[in-house]
Short mmCIF file of C-alpha atoms in Angstrom, two decimals:
data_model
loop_
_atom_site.label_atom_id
_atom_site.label_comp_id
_atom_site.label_asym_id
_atom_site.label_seq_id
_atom_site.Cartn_x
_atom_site.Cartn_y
_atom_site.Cartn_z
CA UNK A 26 -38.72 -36.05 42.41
CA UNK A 27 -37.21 -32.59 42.23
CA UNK A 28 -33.71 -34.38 41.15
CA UNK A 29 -36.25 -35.74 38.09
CA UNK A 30 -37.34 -32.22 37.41
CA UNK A 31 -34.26 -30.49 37.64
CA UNK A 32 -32.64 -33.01 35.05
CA UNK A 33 -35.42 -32.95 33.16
CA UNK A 34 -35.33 -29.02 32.39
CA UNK A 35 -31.58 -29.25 31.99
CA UNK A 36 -32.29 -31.98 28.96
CA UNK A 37 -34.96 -30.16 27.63
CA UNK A 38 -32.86 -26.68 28.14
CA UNK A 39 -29.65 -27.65 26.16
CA UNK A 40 -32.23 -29.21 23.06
CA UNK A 41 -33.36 -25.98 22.72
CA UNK A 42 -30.21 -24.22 22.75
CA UNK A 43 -28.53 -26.59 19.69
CA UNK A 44 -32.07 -25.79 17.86
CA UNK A 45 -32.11 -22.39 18.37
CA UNK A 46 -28.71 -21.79 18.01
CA UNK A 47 -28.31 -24.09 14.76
CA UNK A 48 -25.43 -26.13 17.03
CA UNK A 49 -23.84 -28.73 14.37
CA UNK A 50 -24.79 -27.14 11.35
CA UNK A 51 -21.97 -25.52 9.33
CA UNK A 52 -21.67 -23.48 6.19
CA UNK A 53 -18.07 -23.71 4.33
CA UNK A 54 -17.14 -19.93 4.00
CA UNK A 55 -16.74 -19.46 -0.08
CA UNK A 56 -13.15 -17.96 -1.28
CA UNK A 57 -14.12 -14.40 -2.28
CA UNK A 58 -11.07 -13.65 -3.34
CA UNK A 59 -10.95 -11.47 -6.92
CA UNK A 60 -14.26 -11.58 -7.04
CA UNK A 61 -16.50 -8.06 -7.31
CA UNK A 62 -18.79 -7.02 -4.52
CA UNK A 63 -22.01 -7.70 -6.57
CA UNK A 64 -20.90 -11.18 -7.51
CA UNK A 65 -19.97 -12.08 -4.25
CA UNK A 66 -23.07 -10.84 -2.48
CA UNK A 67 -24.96 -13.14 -4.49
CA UNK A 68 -22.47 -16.13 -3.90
CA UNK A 69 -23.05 -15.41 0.28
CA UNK A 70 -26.85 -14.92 -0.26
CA UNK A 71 -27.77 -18.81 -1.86
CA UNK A 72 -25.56 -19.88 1.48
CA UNK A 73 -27.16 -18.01 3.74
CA UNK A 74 -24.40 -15.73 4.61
CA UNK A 75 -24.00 -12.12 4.31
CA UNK A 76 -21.57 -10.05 3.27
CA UNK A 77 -19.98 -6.82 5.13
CA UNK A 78 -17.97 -3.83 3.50
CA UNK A 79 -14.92 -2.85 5.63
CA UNK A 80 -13.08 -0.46 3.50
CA UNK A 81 -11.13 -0.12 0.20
CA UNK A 82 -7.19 -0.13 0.73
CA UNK A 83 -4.49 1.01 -1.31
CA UNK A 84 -4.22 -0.44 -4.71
CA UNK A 85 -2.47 -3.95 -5.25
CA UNK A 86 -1.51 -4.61 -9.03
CA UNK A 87 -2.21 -7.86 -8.57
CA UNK A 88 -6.04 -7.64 -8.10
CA UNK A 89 -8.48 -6.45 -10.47
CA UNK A 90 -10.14 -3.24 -9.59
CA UNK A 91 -12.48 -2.50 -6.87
CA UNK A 92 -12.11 -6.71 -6.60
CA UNK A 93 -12.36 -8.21 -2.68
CA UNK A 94 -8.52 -8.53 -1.46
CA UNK A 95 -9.27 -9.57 1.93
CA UNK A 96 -12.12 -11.44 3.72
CA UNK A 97 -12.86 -12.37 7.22
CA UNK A 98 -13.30 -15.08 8.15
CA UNK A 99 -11.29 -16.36 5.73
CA UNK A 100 -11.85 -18.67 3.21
CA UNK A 101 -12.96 -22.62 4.01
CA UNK A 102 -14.04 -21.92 7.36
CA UNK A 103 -16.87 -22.86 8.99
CA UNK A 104 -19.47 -20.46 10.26
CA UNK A 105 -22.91 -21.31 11.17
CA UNK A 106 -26.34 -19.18 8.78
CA UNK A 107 -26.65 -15.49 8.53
CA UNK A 108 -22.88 -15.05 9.37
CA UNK A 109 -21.74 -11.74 8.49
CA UNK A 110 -18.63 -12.02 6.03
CA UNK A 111 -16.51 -8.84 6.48
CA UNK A 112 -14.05 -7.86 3.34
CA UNK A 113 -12.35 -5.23 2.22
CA UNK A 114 -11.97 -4.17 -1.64
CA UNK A 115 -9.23 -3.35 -4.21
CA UNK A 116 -8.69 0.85 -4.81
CA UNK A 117 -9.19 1.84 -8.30
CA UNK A 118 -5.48 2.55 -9.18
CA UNK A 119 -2.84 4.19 -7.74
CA UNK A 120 -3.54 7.01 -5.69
CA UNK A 121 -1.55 10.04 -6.43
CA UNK A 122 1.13 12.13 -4.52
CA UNK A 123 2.55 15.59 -4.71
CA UNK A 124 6.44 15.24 -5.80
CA UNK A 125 8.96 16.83 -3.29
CA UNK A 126 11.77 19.20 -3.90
CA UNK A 127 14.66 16.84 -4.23
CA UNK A 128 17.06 18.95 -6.02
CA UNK A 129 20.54 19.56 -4.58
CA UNK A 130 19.86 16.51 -2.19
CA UNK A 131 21.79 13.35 -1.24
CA UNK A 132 20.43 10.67 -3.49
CA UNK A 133 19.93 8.51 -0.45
CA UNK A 134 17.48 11.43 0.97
CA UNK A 135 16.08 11.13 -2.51
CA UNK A 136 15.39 7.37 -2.57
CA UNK A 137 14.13 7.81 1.19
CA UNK A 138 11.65 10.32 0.33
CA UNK A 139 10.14 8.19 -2.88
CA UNK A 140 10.14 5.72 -0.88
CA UNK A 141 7.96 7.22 1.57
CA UNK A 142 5.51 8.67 -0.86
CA UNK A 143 5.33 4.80 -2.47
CA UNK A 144 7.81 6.13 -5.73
CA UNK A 145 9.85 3.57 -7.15
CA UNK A 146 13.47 4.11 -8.14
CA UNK A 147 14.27 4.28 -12.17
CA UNK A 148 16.95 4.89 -14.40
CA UNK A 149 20.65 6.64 -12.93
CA UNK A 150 22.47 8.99 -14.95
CA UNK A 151 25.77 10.77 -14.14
CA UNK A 152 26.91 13.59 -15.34
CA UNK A 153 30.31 15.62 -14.95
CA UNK A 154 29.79 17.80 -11.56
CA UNK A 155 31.93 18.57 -8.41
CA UNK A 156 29.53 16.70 -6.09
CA UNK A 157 29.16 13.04 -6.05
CA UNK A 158 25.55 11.46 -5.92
CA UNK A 159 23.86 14.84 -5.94
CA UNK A 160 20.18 14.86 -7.50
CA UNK A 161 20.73 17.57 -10.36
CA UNK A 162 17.60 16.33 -12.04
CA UNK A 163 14.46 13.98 -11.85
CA UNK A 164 12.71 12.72 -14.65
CA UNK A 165 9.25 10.72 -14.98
CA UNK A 166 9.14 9.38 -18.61
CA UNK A 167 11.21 11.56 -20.09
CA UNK A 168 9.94 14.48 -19.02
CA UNK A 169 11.01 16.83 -16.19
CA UNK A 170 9.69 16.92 -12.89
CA UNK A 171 9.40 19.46 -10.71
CA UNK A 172 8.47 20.02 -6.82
CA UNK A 173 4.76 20.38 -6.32
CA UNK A 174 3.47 18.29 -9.34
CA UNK A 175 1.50 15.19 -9.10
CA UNK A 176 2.39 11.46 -9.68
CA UNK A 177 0.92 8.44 -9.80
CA UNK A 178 2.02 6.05 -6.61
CA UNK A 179 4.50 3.49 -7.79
CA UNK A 180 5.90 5.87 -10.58
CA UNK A 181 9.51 5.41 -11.44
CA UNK A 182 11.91 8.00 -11.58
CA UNK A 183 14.72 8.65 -13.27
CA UNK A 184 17.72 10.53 -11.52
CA UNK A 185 20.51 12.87 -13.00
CA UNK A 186 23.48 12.76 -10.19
CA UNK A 187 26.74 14.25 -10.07
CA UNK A 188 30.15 12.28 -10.52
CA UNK A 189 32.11 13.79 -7.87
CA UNK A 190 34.99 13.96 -11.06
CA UNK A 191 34.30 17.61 -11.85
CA UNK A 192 37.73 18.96 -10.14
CA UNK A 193 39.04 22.52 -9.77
CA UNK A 194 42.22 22.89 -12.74
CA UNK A 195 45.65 24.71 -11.64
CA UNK A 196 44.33 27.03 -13.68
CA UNK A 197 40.92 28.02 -11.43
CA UNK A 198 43.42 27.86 -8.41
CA UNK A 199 45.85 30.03 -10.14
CA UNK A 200 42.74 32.48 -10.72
CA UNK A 201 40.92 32.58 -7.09
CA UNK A 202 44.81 33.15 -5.75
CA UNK A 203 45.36 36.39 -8.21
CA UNK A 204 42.04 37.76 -6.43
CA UNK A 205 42.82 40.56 -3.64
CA UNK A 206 41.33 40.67 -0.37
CA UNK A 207 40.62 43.80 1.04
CA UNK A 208 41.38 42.85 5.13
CA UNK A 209 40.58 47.14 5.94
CA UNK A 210 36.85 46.44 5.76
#
């Protein structure tokens, strides 16, 4: 008899669990993807799910503004009602970034330090100097830019290097070796 009563409460025990726990029913998780917050808050509500902010991360050209980029759990999954769907939205733009000094610097310590900041490489031009590959001058459309000012992330810029074909003439040699040295000193 207490073998009956035992298997009875486990029977009626695991019933209640897949009704209380909605055990076999599923909800296909929407793709959220490009969609705005609003928009997709609505979308989550007439399934039953809700939706969860994370954060906004840096801007990706290929998404629409302040658009959902990621979502988790991701989309076509199955989740079971009230789930909480967690994204994370599109930035605005480009975020900006103060400009380092890059004059008189390798132009591989240049491109390392756009890098960094999230610059992007432009236009190269050389001009006649005794260094080769030596930033003399940085440009952002057209116009000059110094250390300290503020750019747009993903900004290209445009480089004036040295040649390294600016030599010293027989004649500059001629004139440092006419120059006396006073040794008494």
């Amino acid at each position: 008899m207490a073998l009956v009563i035992v298997i009875l409460f486990l029977v009626v025990f695991v019933k209640f669990l897949d009704f209380s726990t909605n055990h076999g029913e599923e909800i296909k998780v929407p793709n959220l993807s490009k969609m705005k917050l609003e928009i997709a808050e609505e979308k989550l509500d007439e399934k039953g799910l809700e939706v969860f902010l994370l954060d906004t991360v840096e801007f990706h050209p290929e998404f629409p503004p302040y658009t959902i980029v990621e979502q988790d759990p991701i989309a076509g999954s199955k989740v079971k009602n009230g789930r909480k769907i967690y994204v994370k939205l599109n930035a605005g733009g480009y975020a900006m970034v103060t400009f380092p000094d890059l004059k008189n610097k390798t132009f591989r310590q240049a491109t390392n330090a756009l890098r960094a900041l999230g610059l992007v490489e432009g236009e190269l031009k050389y001009v006649p100097d005794l260094a080769k590959d030596i930033v003399l001058g940085v440009s952002y459309k057209g116009k000059q830019v110094k250390a300290g000012d503020k750019l747009m992330k993903n900004s290209k810029i445009d480089f004036v290097l040295g040649d390294g074909k600016d030599m010293f003439t027989d004649q500059d040699l001629d004139s440092l070796q006419n120059i006396e040295i006073d040794t008494t000193k």
